[in-house]
Structures are given as C-alpha cells and as structure tokens.
PDB file of C-alpha atoms and ligand atoms in Angstrom:
ATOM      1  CA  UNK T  15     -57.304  20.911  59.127  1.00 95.00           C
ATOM      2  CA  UNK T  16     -56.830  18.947  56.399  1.00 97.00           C
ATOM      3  CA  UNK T  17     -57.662  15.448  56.138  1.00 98.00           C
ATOM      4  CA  UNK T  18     -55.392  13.171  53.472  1.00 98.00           C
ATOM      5  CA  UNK T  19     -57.700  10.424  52.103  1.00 98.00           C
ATOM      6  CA  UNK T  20     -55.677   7.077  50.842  1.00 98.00           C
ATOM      7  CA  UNK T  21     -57.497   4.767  48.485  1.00 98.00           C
ATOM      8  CA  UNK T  22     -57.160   0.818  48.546  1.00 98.00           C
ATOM      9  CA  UNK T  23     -56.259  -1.627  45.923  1.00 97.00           C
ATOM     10  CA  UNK T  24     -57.513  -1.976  43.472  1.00 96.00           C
ATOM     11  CA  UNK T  25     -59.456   1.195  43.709  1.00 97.00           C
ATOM     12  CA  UNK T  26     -58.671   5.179  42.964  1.00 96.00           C
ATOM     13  CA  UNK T  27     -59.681   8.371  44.641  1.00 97.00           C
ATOM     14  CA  UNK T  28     -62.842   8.291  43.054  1.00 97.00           C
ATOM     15  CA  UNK T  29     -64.016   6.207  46.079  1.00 98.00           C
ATOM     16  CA  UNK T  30     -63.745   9.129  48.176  1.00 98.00           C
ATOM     17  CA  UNK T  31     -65.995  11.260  45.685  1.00 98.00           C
ATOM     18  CA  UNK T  32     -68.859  11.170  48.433  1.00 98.00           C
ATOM     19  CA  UNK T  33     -66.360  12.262  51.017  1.00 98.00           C
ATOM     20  CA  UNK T  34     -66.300  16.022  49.181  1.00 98.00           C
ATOM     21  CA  UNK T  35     -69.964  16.646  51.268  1.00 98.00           C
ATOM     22  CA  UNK T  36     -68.050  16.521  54.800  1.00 98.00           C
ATOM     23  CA  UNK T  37     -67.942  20.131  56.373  1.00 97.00           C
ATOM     24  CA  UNK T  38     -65.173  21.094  59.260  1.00 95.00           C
ATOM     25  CA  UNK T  39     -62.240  19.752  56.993  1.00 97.00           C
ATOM     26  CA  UNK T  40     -59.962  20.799  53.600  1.00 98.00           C
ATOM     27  CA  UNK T  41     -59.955  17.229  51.559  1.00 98.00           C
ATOM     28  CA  UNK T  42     -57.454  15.900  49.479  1.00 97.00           C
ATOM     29  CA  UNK T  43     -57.332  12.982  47.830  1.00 97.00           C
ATOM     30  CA  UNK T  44     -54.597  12.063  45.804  1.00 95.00           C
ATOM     31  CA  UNK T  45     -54.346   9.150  43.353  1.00 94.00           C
ATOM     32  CA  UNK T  46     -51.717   6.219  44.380  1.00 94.00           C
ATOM     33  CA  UNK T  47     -48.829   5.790  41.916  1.00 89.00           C
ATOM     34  CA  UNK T  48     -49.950   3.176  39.053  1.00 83.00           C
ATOM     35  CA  UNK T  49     -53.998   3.997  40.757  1.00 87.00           C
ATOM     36  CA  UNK T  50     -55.829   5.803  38.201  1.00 71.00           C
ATOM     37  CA  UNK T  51     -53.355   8.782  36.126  1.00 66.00           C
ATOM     38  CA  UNK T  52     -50.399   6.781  35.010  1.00 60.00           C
ATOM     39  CA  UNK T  53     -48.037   8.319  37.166  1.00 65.00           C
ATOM     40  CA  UNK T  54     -44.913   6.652  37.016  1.00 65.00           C
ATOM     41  CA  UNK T  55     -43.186   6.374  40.977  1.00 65.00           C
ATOM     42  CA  UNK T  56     -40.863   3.534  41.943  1.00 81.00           C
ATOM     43  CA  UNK T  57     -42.316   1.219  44.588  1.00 89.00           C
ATOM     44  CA  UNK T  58     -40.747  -0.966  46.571  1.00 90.00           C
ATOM     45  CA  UNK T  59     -42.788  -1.304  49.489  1.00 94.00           C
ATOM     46  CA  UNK T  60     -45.840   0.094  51.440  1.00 97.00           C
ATOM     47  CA  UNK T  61     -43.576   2.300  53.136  1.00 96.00           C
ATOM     48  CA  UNK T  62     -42.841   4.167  49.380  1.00 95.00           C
ATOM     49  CA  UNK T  63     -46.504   4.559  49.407  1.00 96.00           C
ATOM     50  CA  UNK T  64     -46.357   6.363  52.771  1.00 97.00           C
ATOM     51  CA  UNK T  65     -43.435   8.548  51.654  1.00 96.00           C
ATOM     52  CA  UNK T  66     -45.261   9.549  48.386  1.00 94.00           C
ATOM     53  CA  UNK T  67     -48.555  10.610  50.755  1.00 96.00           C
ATOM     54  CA  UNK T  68     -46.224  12.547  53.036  1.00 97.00           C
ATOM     55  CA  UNK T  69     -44.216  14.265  50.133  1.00 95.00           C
ATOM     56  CA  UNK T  70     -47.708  15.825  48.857  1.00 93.00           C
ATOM     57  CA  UNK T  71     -49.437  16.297  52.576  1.00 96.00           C
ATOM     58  CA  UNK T  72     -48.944  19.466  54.815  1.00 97.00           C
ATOM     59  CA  UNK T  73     -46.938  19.397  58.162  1.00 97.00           C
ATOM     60  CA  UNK T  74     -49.780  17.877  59.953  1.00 97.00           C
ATOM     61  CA  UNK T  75     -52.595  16.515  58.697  1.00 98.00           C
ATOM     62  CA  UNK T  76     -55.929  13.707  59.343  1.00 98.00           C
ATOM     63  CA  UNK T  77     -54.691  10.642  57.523  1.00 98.00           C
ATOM     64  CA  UNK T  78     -57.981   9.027  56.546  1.00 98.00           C
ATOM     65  CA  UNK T  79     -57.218   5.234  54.910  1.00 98.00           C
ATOM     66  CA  UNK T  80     -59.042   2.898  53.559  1.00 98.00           C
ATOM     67  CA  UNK T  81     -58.110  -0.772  53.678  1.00 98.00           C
ATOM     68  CA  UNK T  82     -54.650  -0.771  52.163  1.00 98.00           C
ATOM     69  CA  UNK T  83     -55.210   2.968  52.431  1.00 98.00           C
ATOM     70  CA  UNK T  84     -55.294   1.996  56.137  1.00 98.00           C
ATOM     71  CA  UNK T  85     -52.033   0.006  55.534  1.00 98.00           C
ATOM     72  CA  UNK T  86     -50.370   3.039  54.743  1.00 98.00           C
ATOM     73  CA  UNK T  87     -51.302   5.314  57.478  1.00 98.00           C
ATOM     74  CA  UNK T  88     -49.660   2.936  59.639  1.00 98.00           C
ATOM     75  CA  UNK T  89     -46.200   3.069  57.539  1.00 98.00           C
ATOM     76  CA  UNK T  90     -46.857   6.729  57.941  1.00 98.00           C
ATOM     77  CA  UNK T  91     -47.670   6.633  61.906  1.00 98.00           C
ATOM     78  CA  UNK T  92     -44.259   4.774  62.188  1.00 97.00           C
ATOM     79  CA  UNK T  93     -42.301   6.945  60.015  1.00 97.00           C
ATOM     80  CA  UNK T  94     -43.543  10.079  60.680  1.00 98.00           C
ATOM     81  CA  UNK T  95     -45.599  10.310  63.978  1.00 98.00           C
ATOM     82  CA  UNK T  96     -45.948  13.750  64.578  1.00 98.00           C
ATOM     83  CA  UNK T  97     -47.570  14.609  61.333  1.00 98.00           C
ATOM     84  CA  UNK T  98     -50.220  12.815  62.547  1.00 98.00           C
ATOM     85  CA  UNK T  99     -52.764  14.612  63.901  1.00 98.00           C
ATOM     86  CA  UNK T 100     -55.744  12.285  63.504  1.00 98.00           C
ATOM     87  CA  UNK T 101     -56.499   8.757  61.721  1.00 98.00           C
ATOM     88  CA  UNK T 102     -59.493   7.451  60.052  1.00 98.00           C
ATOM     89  CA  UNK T 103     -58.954   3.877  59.718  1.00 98.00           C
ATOM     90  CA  UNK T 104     -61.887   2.546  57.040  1.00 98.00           C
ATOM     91  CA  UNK T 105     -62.669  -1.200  56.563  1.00 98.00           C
ATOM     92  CA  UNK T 106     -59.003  -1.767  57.384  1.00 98.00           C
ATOM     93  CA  UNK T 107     -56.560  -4.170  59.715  1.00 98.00           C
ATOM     94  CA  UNK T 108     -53.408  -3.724  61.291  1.00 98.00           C
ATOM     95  CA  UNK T 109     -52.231  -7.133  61.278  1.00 98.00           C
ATOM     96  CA  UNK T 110     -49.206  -8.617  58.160  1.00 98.00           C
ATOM     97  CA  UNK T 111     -50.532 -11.168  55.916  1.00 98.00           C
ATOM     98  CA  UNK T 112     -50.359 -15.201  56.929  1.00 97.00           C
ATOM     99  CA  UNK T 113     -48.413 -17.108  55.056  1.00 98.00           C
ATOM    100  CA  UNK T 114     -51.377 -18.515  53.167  1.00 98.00           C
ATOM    101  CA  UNK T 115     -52.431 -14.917  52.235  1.00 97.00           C
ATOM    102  CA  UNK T 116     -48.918 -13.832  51.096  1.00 98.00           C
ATOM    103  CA  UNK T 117     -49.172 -17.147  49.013  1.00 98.00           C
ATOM    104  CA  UNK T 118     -52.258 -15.961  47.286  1.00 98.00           C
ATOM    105  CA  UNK T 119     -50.754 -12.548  46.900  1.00 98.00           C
ATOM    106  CA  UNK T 120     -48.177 -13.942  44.424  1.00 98.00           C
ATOM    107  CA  UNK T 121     -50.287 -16.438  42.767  1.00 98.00           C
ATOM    108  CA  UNK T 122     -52.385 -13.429  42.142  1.00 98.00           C
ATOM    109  CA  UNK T 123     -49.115 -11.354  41.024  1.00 97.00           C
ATOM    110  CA  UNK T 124     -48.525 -14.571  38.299  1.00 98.00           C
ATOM    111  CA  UNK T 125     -52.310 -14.434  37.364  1.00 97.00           C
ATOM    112  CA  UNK T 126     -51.924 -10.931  36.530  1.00 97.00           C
ATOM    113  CA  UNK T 127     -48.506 -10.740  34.783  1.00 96.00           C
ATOM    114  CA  UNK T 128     -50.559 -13.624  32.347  1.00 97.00           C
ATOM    115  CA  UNK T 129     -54.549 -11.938  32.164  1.00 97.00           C
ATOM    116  CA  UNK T 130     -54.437  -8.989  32.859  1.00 96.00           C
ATOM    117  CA  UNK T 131     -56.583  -7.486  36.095  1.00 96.00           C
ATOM    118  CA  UNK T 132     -59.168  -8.246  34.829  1.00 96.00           C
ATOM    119  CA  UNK T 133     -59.624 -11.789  36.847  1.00 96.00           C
ATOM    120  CA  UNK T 134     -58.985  -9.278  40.406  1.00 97.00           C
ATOM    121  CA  UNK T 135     -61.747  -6.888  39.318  1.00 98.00           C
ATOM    122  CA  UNK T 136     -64.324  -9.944  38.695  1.00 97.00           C
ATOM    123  CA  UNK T 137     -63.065 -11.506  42.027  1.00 96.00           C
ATOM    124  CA  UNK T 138     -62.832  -8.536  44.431  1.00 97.00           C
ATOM    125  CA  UNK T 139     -66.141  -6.723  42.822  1.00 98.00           C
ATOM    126  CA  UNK T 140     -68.494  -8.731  44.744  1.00 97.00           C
ATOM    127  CA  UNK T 141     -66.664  -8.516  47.877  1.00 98.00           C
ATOM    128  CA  UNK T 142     -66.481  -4.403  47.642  1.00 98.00           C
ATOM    129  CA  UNK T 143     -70.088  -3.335  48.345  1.00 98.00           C
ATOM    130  CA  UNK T 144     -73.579  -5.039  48.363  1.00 98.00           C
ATOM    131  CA  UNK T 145     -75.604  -2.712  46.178  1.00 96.00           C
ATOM    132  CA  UNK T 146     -76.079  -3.469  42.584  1.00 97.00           C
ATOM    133  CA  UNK T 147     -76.710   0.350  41.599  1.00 97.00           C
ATOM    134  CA  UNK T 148     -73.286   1.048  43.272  1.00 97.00           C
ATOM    135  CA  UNK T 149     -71.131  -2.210  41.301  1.00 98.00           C
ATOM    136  CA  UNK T 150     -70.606  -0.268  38.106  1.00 98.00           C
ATOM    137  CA  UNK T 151     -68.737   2.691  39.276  1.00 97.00           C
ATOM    138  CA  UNK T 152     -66.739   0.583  41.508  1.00 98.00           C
ATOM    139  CA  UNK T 153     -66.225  -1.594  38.308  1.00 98.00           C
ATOM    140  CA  UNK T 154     -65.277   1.311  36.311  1.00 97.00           C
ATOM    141  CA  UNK T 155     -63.055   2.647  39.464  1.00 96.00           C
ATOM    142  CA  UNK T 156     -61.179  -0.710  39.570  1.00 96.00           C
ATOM    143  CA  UNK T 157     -60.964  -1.022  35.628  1.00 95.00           C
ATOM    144  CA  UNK T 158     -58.673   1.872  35.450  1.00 91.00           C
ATOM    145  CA  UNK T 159     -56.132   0.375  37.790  1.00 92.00           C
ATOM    146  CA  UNK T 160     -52.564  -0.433  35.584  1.00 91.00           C
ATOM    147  CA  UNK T 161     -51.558  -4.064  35.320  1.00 92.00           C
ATOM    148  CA  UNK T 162     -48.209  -2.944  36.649  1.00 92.00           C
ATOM    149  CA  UNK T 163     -49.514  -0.762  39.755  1.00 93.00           C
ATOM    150  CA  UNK T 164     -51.711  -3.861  40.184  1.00 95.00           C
ATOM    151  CA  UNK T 165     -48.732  -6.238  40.662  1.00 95.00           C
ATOM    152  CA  UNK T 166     -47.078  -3.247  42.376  1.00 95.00           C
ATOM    153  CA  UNK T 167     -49.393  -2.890  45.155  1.00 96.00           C
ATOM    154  CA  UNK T 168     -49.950  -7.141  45.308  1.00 97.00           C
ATOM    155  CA  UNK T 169     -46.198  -7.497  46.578  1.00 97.00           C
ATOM    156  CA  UNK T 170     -46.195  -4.226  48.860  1.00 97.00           C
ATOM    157  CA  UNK T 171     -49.323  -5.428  50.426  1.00 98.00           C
ATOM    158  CA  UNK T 172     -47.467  -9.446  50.972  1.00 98.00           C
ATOM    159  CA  UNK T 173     -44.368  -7.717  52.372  1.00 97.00           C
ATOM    160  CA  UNK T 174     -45.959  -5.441  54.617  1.00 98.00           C
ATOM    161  CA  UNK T 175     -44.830  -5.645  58.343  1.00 97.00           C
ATOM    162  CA  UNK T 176     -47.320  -6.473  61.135  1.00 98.00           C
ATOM    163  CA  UNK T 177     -48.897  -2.964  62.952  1.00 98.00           C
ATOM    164  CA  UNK T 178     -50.182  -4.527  66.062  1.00 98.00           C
ATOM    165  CA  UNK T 179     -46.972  -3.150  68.454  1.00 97.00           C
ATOM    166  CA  UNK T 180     -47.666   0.109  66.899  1.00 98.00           C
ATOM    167  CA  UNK T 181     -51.447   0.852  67.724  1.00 98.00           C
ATOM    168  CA  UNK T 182     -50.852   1.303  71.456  1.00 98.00           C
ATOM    169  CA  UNK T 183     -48.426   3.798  70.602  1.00 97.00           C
ATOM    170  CA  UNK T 184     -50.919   5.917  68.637  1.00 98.00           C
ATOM    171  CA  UNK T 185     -52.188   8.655  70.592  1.00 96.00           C
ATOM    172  CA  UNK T 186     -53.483  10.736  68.091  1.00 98.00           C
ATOM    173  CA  UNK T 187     -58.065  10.429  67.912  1.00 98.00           C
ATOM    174  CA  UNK T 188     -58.920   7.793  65.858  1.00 98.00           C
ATOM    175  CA  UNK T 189     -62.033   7.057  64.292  1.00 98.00           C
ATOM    176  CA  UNK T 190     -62.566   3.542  63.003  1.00 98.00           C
ATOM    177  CA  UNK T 191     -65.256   2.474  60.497  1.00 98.00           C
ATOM    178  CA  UNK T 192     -66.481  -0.880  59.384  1.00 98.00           C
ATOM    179  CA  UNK T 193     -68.931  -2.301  56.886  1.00 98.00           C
ATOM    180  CA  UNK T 194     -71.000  -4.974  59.094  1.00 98.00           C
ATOM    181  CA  UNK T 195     -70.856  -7.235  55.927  1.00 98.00           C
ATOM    182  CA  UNK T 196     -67.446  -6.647  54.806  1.00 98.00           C
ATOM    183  CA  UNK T 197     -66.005  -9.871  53.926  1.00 98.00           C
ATOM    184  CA  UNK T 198     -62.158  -8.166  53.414  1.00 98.00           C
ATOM    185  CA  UNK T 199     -61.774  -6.844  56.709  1.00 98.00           C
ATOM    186  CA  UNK T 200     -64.494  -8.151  58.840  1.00 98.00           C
ATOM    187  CA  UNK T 201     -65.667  -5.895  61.660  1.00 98.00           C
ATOM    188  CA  UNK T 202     -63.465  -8.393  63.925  1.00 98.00           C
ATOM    189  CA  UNK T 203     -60.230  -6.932  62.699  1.00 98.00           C
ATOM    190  CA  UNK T 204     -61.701  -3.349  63.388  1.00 98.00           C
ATOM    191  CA  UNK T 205     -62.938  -4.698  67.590  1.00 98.00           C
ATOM    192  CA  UNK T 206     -59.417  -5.659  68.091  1.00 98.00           C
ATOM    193  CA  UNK T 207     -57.960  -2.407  66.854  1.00 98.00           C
ATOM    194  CA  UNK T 208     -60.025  -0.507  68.784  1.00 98.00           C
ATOM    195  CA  UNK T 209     -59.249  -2.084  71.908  1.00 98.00           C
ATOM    196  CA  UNK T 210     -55.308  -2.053  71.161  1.00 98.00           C
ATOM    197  CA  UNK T 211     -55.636   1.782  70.984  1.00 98.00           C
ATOM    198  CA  UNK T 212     -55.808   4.447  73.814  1.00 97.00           C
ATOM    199  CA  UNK T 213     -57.682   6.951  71.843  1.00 97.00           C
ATOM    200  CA  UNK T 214     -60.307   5.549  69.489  1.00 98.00           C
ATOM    201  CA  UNK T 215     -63.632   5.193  68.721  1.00 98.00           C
ATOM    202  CA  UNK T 216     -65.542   2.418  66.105  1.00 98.00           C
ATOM    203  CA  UNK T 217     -68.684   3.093  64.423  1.00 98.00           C
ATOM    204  CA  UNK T 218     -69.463  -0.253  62.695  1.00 98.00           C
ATOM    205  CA  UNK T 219     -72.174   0.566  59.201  1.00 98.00           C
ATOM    206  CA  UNK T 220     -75.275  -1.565  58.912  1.00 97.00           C
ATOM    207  CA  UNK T 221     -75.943  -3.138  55.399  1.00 93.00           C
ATOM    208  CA  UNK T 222     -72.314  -2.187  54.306  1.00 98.00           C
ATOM    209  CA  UNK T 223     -69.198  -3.983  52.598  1.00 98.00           C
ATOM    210  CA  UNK T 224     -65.730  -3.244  52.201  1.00 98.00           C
ATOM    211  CA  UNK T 225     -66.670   0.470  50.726  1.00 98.00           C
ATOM    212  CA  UNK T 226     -68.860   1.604  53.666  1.00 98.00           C
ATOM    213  CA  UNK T 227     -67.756   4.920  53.160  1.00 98.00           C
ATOM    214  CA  UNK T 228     -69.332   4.645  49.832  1.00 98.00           C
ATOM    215  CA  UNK T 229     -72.192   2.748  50.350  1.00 97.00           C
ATOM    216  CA  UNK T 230     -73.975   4.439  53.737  1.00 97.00           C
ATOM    217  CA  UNK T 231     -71.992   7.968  52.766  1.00 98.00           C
ATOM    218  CA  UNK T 232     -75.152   9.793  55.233  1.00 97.00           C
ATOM    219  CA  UNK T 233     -74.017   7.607  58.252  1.00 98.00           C
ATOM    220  CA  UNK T 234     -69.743   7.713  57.182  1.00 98.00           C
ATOM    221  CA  UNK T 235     -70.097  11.370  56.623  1.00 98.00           C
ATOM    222  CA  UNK T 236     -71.479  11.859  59.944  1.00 98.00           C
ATOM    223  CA  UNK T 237     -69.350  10.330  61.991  1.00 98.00           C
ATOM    224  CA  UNK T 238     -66.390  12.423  60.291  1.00 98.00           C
ATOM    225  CA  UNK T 239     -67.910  15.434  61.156  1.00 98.00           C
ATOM    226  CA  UNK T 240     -69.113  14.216  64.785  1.00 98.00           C
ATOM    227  CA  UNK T 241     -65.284  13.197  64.834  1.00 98.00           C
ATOM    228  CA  UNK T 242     -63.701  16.746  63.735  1.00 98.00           C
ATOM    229  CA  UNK T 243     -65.858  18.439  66.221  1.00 97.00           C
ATOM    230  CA  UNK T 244     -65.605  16.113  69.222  1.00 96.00           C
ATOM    231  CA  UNK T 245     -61.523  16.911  68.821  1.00 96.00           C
ATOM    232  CA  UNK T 246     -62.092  20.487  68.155  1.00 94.00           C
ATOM    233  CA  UNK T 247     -59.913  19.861  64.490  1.00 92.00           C
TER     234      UNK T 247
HETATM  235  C1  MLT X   5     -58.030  -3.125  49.750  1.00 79.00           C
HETATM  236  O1  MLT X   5     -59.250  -2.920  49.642  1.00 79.00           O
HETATM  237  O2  MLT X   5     -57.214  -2.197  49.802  1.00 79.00           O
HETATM  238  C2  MLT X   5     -57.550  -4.561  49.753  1.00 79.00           C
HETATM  239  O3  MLT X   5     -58.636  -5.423  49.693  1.00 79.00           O
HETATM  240  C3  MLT X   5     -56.719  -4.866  50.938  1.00 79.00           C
HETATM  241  C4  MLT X   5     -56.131  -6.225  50.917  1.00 79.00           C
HETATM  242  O4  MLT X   5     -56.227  -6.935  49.906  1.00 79.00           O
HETATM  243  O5  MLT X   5     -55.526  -6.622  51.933  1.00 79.00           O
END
C-alpha cells in the first residue's frame, strides 16, 4: 500500500523526510504546486490541490495530510471516496475558516503581494515546532515557498468549505495525530474529529507543535506502523 503524504503551507515535502524510516508502506511525497520546485499548476481552490494529488496517486491509496495537507484529504474524501483506503490526519481540522480568520487570510494575501513571505515565515516559525535545533530546517523548508504559491494557497485555504458533515461519512481507518503544544490546530480540533468519525483513532505527541511528525518522528513513526498493521494494509 502506498501512503500519499500532503505537506501544509507554507511548508514542502521535506517535512516528511523522517517519514522515509516507516516500514509496511511505499511513500510518496510529492511537492504542492508553487511548494518547493516551481511547478507551474493553476489553482483555484483546495479542491485543485486534491485533483493534482489524485492525478499523481494510484487507484487507492493512504492519504496522509498534514494541516492544510489535512485540508486536502478531505477535498479528496469528497471527491473521490473510494480511493481512499486510509487517512492520516496530522495536526489538522476539519472545520472552514471564521470570518475573522478568512479576514486575516487576505490581509496576509496584501502583506505578501507588498514583502514578500518573508513576514509569514517569521510569524508561523515559532508556532511550527518547539525545538531550536529543529527551527532552521523548517526555516529553510518555508524559505523556499514562492510568493505566488504563497498567496495561492492563502485564498484556497479562506475559501475552503467546512468538513464537519463529511467525517461521519468516512469509513475508511483513520489515524489522527496531534502535537500537545500545537498552537495551529490545538489538540481540541483533533478530540472533536475523532469523535465525529466511526473509524478512528488519536494519538496526541507530548512536547510537540504543529510538526509533530517532525519533532517526536520515534513516537509518529510508530503509530504509522502500529496503524498499517492493526488494518492489515
Ligand atoms: C498549515 O500548516 O498547513 C497551516 O498552518 C494551516 C492553516 O493556516 O490553516
């Protein structure tokens, strides 16, 4: 089985890089249009996102995504349900913006057009993961976003339709993860995602932030191979 890892903004699939150690699974991890190789794809919408996962993803795959990674599996579990075979939602939240975070969204979109990214990186970097060691490759990681895929992403993300109808309609296993300390999606969002859904399990990682899967890799990793074998993938 194959398990399809998504990145979130403003990140690439270098995030996943300590994912390579799990055993029981084929991984890819593809780069988001405007995310780290300067491919040029028109997007209009998360759901664009979704299709250009699905275009390079076998029949039936894991979808594994992390925070607006996790965005997109949803687009994907709506559009194309029985390709899913499994979800890893990662420091992630199935609810649309409010109207105040929308607003902020396209203050952020103006900020951008005018700076550069350069104001998100400082912003979001603290927010990402809690070791120090860790902050420069994430820096580095973020840095390589385009302005334009930046933007891109900013006004998918705002637009993005609410999820919550959807999750009881996800029967495929799903294995959600949360930092403890992640101030993005707090492990909150992750409790009320697992009780909306008939067929998940939540492993919530101590002394973690938004990246969990990057910062406690021994205790992520582990729970995606507990996962794969407890579902016989
Ligand atoms: C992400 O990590 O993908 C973003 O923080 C998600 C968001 O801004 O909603």
């Amino acid at each position: 089985m194959q398990i399809i890892w998504i990145h979130g903004f403003p990140l690439n699939a270098q995030v996943f890089d300590p994912q390579n150690a799990i055993k029981g699974a084929e991984h890819e991890m593809p780069n988001l249009p405007g995310f780290g190789d300067g491919r040029q794809v028109t997007i209009q919408g998360i759901g664009d996102y979704a299709k250009f996962i699905l275009d390079c993803s076998p029949k039936e795959a894991i979808f594994a995504g992390l925070s607006m990674g996790g965005y997109i599996c949803f687009a994907i579990a709506r559009m194309a349900p029985e390709r899913v075979r499994g979800l890893i939602l990662i420091d992630t939240r199935e609810t649309a913006d409010t109207p105040e975070a929308r607003k902020g969204r396209y203050e952020t979109i103006d900020k951008v057009e005018k700076e550069g990214i350069k104001p998100v990186v400082d912003s979001m970097l603290p927010k990402m993961v809690l070791s120090e060691s860790l902050k420069p490759k994430v820096r580095a990681i973020m840095e390589s976003c385009s302005k334009e895929g930046v933007m891109t992403a900013l006004k998918a993300m705002a637009e993005r339709p609410d999820s919550s109808e959807l999750l009881a309609r996800i029967n495929a296993p799903t294995l959600i993860v949360v930092g403890e300390k992640d101030p993005i999606t707090p492990p909150a969002d992750a409790e009320r995602m697992k009780s909306a859904m008939p067929n998940a399990s939540l492993l919530k990682i101590p002394d973690a932030a938004h990246l969990s899967n990057m910062e406690r890799p021994d205790l992520f990793n582990s729970a995606v191979e507990q996962f794969l074998s407890r579902h016989h993938f």
